[in-house]
Coordinates of C-alpha atoms and ligand atoms in Angstrom, one line a residue:
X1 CA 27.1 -1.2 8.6
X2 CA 24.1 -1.3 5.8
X3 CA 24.9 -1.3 2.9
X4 CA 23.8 1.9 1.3
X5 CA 24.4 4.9 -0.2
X6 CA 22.5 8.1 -0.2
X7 CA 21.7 8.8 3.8
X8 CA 21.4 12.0 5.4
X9 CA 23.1 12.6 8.5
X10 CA 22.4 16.0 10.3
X11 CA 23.8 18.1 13.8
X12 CA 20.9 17.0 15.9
X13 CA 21.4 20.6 18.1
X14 CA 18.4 23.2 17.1
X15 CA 16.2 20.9 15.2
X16 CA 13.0 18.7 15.3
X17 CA 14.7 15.0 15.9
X18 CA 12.0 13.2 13.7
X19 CA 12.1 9.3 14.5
X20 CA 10.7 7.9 11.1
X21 CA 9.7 4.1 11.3
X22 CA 8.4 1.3 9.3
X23 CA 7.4 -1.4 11.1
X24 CA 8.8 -4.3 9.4
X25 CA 12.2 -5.1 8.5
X26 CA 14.4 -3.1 6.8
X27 CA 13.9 -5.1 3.5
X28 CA 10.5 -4.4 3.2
X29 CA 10.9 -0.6 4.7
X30 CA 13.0 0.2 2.2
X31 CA 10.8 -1.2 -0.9
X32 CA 8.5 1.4 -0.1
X33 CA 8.3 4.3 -2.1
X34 CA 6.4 6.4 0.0
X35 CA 8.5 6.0 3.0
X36 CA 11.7 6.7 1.1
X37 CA 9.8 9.9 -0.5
X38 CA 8.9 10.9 3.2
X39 CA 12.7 10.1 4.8
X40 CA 13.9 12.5 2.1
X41 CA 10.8 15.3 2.3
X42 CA 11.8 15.6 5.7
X43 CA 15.3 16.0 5.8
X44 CA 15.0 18.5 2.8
X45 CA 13.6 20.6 5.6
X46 CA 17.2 22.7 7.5
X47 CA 14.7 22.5 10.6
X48 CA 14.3 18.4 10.4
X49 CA 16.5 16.1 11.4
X50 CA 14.9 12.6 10.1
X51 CA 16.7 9.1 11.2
X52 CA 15.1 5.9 10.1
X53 CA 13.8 2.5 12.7
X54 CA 13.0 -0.6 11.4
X55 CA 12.2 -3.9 13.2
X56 CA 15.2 -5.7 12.6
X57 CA 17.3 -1.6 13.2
X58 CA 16.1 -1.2 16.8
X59 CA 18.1 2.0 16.8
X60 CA 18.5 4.7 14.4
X61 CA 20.4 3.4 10.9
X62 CA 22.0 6.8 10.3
X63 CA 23.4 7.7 14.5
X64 CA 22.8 4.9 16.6
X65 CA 19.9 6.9 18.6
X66 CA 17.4 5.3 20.8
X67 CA 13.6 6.2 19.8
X68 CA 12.8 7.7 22.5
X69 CA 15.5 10.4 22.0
X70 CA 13.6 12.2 19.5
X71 CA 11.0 14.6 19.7
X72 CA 8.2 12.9 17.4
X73 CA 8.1 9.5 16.4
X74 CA 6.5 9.1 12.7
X75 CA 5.2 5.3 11.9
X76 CA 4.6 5.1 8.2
X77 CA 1.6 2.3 7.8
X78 CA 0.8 0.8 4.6
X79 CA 0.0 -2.6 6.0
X80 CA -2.6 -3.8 8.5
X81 CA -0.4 -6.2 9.6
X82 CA 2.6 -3.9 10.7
X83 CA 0.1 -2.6 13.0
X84 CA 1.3 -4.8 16.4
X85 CA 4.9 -4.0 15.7
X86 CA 4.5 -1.1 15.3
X87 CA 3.2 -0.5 19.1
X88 CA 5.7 -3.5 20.0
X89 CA 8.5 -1.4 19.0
X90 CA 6.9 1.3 21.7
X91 CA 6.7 -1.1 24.2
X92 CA 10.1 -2.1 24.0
X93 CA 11.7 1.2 24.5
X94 CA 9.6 2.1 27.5
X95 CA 7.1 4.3 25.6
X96 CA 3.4 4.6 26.8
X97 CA 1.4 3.1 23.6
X98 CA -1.8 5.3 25.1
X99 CA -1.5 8.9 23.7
X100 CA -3.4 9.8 26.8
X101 CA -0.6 8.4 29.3
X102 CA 2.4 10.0 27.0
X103 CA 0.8 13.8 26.8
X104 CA 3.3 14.5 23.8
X105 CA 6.5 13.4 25.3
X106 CA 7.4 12.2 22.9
X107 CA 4.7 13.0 20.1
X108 CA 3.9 9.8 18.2
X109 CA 2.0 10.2 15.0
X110 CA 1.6 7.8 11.9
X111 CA 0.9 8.3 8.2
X112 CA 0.1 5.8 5.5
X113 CA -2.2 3.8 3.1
X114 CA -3.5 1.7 6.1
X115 CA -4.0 4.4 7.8
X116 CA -5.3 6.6 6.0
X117 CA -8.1 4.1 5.1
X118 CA -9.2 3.8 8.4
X119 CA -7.3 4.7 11.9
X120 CA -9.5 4.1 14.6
X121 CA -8.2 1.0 15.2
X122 CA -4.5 2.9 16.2
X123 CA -6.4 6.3 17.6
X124 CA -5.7 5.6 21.5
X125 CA -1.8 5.5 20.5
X126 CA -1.6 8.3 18.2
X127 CA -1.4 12.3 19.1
X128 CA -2.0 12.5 15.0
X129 CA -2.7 10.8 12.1
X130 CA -1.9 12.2 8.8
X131 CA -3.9 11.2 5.9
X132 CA -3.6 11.7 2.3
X133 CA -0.4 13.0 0.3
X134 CA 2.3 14.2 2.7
X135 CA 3.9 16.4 0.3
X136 CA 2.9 19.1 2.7
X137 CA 3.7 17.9 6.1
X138 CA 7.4 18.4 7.0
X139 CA 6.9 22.4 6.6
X140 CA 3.5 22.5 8.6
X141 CA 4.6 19.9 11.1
X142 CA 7.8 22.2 11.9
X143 CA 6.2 25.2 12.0
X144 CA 3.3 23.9 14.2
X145 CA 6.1 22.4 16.6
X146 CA 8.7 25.4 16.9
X147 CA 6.1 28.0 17.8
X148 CA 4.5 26.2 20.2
X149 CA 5.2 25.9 23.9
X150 CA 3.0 23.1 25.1
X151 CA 1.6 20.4 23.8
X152 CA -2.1 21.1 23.2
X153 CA -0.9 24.5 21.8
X154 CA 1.0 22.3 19.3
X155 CA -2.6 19.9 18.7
X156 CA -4.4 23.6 18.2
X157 CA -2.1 24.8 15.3
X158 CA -1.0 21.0 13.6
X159 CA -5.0 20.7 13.7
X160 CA -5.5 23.5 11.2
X161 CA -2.9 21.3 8.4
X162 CA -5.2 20.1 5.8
X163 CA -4.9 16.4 6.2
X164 CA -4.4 16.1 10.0
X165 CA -6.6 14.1 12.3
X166 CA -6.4 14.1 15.9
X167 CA -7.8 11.0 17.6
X168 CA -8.1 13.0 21.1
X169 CA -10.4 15.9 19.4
X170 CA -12.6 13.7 16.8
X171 CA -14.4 10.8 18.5
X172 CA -17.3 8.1 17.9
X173 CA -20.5 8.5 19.9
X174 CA -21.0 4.8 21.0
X175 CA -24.7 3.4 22.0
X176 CA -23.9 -0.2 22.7
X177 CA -21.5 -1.5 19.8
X178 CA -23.2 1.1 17.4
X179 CA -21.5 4.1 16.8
X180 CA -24.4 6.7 16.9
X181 CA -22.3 9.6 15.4
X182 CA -19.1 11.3 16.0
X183 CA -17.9 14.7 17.8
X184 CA -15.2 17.3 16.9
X185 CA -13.7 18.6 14.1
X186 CA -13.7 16.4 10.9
X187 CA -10.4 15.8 9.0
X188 CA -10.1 15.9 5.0
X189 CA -7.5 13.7 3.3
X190 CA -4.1 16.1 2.0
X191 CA -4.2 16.3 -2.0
X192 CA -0.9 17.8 -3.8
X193 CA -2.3 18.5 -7.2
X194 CA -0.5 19.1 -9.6
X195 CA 2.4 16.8 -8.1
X196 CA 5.8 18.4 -8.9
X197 CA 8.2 16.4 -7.1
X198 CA 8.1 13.1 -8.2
X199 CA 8.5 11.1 -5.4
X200 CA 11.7 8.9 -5.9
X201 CA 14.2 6.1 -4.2
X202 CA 16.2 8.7 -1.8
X203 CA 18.2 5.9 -0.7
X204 CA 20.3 3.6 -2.7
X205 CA 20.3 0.0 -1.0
X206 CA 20.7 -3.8 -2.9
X207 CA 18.3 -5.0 0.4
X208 CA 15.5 -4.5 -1.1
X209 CA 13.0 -5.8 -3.4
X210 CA 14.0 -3.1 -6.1
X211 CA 18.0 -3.0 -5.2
X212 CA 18.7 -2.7 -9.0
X213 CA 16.6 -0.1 -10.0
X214 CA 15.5 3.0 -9.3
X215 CA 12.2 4.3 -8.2
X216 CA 9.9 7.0 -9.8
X217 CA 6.2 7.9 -9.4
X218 CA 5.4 8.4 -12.7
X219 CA 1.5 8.9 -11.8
X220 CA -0.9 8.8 -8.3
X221 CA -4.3 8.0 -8.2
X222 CA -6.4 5.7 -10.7
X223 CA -8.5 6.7 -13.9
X224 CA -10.1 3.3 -13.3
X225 CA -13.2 2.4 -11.3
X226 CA -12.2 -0.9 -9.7
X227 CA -14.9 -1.4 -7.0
X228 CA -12.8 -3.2 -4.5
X229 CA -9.7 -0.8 -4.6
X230 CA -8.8 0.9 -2.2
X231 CA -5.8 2.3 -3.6
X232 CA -7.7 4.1 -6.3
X233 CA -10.5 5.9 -3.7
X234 CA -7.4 6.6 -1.5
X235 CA -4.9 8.3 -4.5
X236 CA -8.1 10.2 -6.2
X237 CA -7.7 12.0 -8.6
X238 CA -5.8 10.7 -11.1
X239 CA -2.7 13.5 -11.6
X240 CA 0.3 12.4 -13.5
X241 CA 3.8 13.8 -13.0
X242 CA 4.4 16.2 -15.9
X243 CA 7.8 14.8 -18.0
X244 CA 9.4 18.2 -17.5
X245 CA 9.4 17.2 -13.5
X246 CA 10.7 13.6 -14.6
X247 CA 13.5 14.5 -16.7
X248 CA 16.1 15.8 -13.9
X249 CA 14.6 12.4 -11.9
X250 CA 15.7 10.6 -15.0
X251 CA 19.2 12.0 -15.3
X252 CA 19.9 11.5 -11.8
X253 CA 18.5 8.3 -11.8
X254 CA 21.2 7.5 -14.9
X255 CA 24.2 8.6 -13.0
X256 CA 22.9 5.5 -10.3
X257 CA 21.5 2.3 -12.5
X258 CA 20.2 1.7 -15.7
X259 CA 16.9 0.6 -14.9
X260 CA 14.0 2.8 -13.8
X261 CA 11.0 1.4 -12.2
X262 CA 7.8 3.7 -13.0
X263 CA 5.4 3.6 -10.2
X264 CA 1.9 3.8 -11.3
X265 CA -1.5 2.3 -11.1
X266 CA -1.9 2.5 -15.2
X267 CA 1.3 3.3 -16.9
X268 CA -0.3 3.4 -20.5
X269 CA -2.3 5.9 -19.3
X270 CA 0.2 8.7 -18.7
X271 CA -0.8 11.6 -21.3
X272 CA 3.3 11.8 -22.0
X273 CA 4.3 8.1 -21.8
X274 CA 5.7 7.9 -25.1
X275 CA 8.0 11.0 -24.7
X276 CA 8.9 9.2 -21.2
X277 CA 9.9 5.8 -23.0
X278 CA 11.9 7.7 -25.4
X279 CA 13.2 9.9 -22.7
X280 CA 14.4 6.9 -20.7
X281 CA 16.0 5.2 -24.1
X282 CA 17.8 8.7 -24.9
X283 CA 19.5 8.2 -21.5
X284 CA 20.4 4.7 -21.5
X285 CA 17.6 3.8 -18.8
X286 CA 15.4 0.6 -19.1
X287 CA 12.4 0.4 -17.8
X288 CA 11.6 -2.5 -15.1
X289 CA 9.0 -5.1 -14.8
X290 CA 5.8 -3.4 -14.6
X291 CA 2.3 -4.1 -13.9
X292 CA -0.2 -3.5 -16.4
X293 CA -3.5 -2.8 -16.7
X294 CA -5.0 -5.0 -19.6
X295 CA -6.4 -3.6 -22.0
X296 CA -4.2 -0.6 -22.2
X297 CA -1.0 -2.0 -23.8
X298 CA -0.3 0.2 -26.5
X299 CA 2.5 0.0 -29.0
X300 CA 4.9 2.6 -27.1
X301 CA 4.8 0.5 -23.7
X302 CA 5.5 -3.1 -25.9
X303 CA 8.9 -1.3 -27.8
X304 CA 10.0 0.2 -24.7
X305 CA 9.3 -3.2 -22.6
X306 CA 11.3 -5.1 -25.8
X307 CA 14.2 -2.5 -25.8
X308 CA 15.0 -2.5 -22.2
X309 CA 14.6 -6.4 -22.4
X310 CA 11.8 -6.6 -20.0
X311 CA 11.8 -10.5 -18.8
X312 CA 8.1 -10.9 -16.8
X313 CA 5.6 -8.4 -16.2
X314 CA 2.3 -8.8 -14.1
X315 CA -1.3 -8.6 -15.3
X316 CA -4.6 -8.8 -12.9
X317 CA -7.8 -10.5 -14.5
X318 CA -8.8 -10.5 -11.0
X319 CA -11.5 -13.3 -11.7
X320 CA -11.9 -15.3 -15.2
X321 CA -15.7 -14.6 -14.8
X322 CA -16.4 -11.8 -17.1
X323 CA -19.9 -11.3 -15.6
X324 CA -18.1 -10.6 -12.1
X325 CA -15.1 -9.1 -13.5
X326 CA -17.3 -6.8 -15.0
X327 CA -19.3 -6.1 -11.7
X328 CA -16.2 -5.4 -10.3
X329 CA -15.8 -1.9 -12.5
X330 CA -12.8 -3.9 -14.6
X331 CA -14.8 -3.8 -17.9
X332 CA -12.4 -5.9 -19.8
X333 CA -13.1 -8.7 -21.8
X334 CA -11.3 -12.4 -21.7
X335 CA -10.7 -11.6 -25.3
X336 CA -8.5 -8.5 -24.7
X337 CA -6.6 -10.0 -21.7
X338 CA -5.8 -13.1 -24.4
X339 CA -4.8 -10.0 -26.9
X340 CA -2.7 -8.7 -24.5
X341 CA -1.0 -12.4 -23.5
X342 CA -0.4 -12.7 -27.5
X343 CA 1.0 -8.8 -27.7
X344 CA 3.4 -9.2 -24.4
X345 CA 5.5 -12.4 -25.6
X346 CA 5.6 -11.5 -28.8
X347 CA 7.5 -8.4 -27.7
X348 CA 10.1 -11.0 -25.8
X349 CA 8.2 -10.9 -22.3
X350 CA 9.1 -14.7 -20.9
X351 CA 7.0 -14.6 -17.6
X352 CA 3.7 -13.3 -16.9
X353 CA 2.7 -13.0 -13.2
X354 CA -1.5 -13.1 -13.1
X355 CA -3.3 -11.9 -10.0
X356 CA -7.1 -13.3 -9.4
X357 CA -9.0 -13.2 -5.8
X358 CA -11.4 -15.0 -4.5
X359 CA -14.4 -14.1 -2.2
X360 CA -15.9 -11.7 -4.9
X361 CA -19.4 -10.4 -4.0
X362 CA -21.9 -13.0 -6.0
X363 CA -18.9 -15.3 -6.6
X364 CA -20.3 -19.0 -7.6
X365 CA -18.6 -21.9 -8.0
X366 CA -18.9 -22.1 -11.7
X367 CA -17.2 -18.4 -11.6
X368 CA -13.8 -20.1 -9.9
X369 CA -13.8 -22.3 -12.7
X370 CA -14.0 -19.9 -15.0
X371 CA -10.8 -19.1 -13.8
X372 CA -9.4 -22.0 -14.3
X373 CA -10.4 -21.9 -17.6
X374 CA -9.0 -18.3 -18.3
X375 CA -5.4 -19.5 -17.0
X376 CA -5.6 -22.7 -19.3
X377 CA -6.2 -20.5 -22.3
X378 CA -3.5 -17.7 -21.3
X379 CA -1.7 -20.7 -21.2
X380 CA -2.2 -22.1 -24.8
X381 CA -1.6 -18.9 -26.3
X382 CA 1.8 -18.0 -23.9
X383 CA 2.8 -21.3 -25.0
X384 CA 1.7 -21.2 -28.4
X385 CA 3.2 -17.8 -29.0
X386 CA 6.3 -18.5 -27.0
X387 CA 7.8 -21.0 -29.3
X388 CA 9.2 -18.4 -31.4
X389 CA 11.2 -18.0 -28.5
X390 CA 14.4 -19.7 -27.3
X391 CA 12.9 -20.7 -23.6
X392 CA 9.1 -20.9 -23.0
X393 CA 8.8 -19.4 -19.4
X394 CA 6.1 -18.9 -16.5
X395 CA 3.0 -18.2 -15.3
X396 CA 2.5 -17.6 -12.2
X397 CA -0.5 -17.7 -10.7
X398 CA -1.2 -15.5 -7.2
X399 CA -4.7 -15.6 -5.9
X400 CA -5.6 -13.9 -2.8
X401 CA -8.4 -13.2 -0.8
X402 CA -10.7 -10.0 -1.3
X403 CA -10.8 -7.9 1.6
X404 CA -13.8 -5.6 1.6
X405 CA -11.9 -2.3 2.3
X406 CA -13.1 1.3 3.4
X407 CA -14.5 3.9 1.2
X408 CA -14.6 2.0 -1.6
X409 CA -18.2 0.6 -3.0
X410 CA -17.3 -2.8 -1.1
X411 CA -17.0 -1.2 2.2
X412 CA -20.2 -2.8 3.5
X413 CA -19.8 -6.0 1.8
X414 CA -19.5 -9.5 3.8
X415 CA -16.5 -11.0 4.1
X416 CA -16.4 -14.7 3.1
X417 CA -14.9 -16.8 5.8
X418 CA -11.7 -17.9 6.0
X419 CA -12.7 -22.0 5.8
X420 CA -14.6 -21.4 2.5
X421 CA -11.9 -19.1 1.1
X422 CA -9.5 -22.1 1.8
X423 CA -11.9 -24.3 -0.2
X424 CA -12.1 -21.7 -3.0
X425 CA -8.3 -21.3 -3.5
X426 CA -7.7 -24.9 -3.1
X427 CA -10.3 -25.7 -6.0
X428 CA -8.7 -23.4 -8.2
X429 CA -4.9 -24.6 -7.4
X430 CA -5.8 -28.0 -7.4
X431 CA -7.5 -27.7 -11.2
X432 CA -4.0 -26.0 -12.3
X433 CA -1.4 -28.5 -10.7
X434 CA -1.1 -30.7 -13.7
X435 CA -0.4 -27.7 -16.0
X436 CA 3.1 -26.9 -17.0
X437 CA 4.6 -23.7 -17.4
X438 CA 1.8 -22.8 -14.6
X439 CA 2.8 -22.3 -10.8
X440 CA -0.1 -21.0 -8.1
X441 CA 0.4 -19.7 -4.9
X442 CA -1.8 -17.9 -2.0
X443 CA -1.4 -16.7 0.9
X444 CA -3.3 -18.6 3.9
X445 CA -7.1 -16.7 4.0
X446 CA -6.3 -16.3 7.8
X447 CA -4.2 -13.6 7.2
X448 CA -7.0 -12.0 5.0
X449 CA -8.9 -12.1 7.5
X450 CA -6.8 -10.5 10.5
X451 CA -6.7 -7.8 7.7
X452 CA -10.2 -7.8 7.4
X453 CA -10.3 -7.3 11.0
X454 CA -7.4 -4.8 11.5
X455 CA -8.4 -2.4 8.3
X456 CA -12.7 -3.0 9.2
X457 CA -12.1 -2.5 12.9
X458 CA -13.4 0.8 15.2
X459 CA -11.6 1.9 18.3
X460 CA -11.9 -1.4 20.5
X461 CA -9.6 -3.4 18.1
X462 CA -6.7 -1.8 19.4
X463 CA -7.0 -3.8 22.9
X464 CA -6.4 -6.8 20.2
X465 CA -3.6 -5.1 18.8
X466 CA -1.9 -4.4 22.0
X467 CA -2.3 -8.0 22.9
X468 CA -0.8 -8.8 19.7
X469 CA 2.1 -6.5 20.5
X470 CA 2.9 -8.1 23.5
X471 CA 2.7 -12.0 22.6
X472 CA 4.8 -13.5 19.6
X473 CA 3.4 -13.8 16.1
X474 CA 2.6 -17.5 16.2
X475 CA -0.2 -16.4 19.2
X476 CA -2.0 -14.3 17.5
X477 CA -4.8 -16.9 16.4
X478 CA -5.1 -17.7 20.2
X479 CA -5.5 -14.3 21.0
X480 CA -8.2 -13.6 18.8
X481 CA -10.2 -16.2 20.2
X482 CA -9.4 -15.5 23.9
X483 CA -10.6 -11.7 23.0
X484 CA -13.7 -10.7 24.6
X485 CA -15.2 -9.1 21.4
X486 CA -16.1 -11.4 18.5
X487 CA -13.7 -10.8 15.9
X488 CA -16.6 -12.2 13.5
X489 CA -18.0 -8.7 14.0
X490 CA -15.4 -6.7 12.2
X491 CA -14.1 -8.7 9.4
X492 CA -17.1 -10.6 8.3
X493 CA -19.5 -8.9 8.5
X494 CA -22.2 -7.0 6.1
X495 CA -22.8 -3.9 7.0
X496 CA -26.6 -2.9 7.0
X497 CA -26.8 0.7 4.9
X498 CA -27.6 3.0 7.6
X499 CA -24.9 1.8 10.3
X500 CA -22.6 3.9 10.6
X501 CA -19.1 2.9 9.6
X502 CA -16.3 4.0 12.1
X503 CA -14.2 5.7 8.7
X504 CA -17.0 7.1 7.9
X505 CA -16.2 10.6 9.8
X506 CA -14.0 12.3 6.8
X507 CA -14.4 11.5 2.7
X508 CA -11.8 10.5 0.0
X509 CA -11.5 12.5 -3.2
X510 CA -13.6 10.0 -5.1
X511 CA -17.3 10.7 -6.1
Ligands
SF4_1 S1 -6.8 -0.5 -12.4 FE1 -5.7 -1.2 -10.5 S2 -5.3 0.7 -9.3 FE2 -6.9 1.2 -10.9 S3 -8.8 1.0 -9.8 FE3 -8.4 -1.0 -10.9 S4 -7.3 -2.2 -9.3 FE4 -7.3 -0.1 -8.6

């Protein structure tokens, strides 16, 4: 039995049996606000019935149920990555991946960041993809399912939902590898504006990354241009939860843990933060580790960080080049980030997480230095400003590969390959080793690049995907090279302007 409190358990009899499933394990299923925000959305519905699947939960946590028992199976995909389990976990229950083969029975549909970036590399397995905020969905999706009688009468009235894509009715005009155009309706990503229902932990679990806290969306969307984020072009506009909607959160939250964690891109930039600090502090609730956005660390956020004790928090220079952090759209000096170092530990923060990427468009060798340099002097000052405290702590350093991602300005951007990101990330760790106080990790470039692949790809990725599906994880470098398509093609690639990209069939809110 997992150990948790807070799931819903519903009479299956007269209701749509919604299969809701993150492929991964439950640990990282459960971090995940969004999916948590969706299991409870659709069991606030009388007409739902919503049981959860992860990787390592086979069968339903809340009855035991096989996924093929229910009526639609729901993937929620905010990785690239999860992609091959995601159709593994079809395979191994007898389920035809191919949306063709299945003809609704049952539906299978998926949802997500990921996905909502791009699909086509999933469209041949899904009946629908829903993209944008699902705020809206359980309502439509029951109401599209109960007064139907067929299948394709259900694709006529779910394709109405603002938000909905089907893969069946929408496709690429191909000439060659060139896609040419596309046919069929075009979709347009679901907004919830103004959001009143803060999305929140639904289920209380210590397996999980957050186990001691509680989750609240505090704000969606970005009021900052960062050209390489895909987050911010996906969550546009920037709306913030009004406090009146966070209070109740807040004293429900109280009656669970004493910790909040406040999900947003920016939370300085909430119009209300102060009121929410001292909303939170009324009620006994600290505030967890956040990240911050340098450059916006105002006096509110440092009292309510010292208050609730606040041990590390996480900061993103993205690059110690100015010049190219600047080119990025993250106008902020090395100056303020410094300011920001001094500000933090002085209000009692021990640890400070730092996040830089390499493969930046224009990125030179003297740039990676640069970051080297940037680190050494957050360094001096976290160390300088630390002795005032009783134990000097960390900085860790996490530097990853950029991905060039859809719809943002770096969609058509080259990829650098995975042998010179290696170089790139081993320069920079190998310049920090000797440094105390300083740890640097990274994960392996060849995983940036399958992303690359899986988040850049068209339609004829997913015969890679399936292959993936089928063989174990440690294959999946040998199956990209035994694949009849040069992967190359996908994730390295620049993009000419004026090919057409295979996203490029619906728009994101951003301008
Ligand atoms: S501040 Fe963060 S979330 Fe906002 S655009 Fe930049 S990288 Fe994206």
């Amino acid at each position: 039995m997992l150990n948790e409190t807070g799931a819903i358990r519903k009479d299956p009899g007269g209701k749509l049996n919604l299969a809701l499933v993150y492929p991964n394990t439950y640990w990282v299923g459960m971090s995940n606000l969004g999916f948590q925000t969706m299991y409870r959305l659709f069991n606030a519905h009388k007409g739902i019935l919503c049981e959860r699947f992860f990787t390592d939960c086979p069968r339903s946590v809340e009855s035991g149920r096989a996924l093929h028992d229910f009526h639609l199976i729901a993937f929620s995909l905010s990785y690239e990555l999860d992609y091959p389990a995601a159709l593994r976990m079809l395979l191994e229950k007898g389920i035809p991946v191919s949306s063709s083969t299945r003809k609704g029975c049952p539906i299978v549909m998926a949802g997500g960041a990921a996905l909502s970036a791009n699909p086509e590399p999933l469209a041949e397995a899904l009946d629908l993809c829903f993209l944008g905020d699902g705020e809206t969905l359980p309502d439509m999706l029951h109401e599209a399912f109960t007064k139907s009688t067929g299948y394709e009468e259900f694709l006529d009235r779910i394709s109405l939902v603002p938000g909905v894509y089907l893969p069946a009715r929408t496709s690429p005009v191909v000439e060659g590898e060139a896609i040419r155009g596309f046919t069929g309706p075009k979709p347009m990503l679901s907004l919830v504006d103004p959001l009143e229902d803060p999305a929140r932990t639904a289920v209380m679990t210590p397996d999980t990354a957050f186990g001691d806290m509680y989750l609240v969306e505090a704000a969606r969307g970005c009021p900052f241009q960062c050209r390489f984020c895909s987050a911010r072009e996906m969550n546009s506009p920037y709306r913030s939860v009004p406090v009146d909607r966070l209070l109740p959160v807040f004293d429900e939250a109280a009656q669970l843990r004493s910790k909040v964690g406040l999900v947003s891109t920016s939370l300085n930039n909430h119009p209300q933060a102060a009121v929410i600090f001292e909303e939170m502090r009324k009620r006994g609730l600290k505030v967890a580790a956040p990240s911050l956005r340098p450059g916006t660390i105002g006096e509110d956020l440092l009292r309510a960080l010292k208050d609730s004790r606040v041990a590390g928090v996480t900061l993103a220079p993205e690059t110690g080049s100015e010049e190219l952090r600047f080119a990025l759209g993250k106008r902020i000096g090395n100056e303020v980030i410094l300011e920001d170092v001094r500000a933090l530990i002085s209000s009692g923060i021990r640890d400070i997480k730092l996040y830089f990427m390499v493969g930046l468009p224009g990125e030179e060798i003297h740039d990676l230095d640069e970051t080297v340099d940037l680190v050494k002097r957050i360094r001096q000052t976290f160390i300088h400003v630390s002795r005032g405290n009783r134990r000097i702590g960390t900085i860790n350093v996490s530097i990853n590969t950029m991905v060039p991602k859809p719809h943002t300005p770096f969609e058509r951007q080259a990829m650098v390959e995975p042998g010179d990101a290696k170089a790139r990330l081993s320069r920079i760790a190998r310049a920090l080793k000797s440094e105390s106080n300083v740890t640097v990790s990274y994960e392996g470039p060849k995983w940036a690049y399958l992303q690359a692949l899986l988040c850049r790809g068209d339609r004829n990725v997913f015969g890679l995907i399936l292959e993936m599906a089928r063989g174990e994880q440690g294959s999946w470098q040998r199956l990209m090279k035994d694949w009849p398509r040069n992967p190359d093609y996908y994730a390295l690639r620049e993009r000419p302007v004026g090919e057409i990209l295979p996203w490029s069939f619906y728009r994101t809110g951003c301008t």
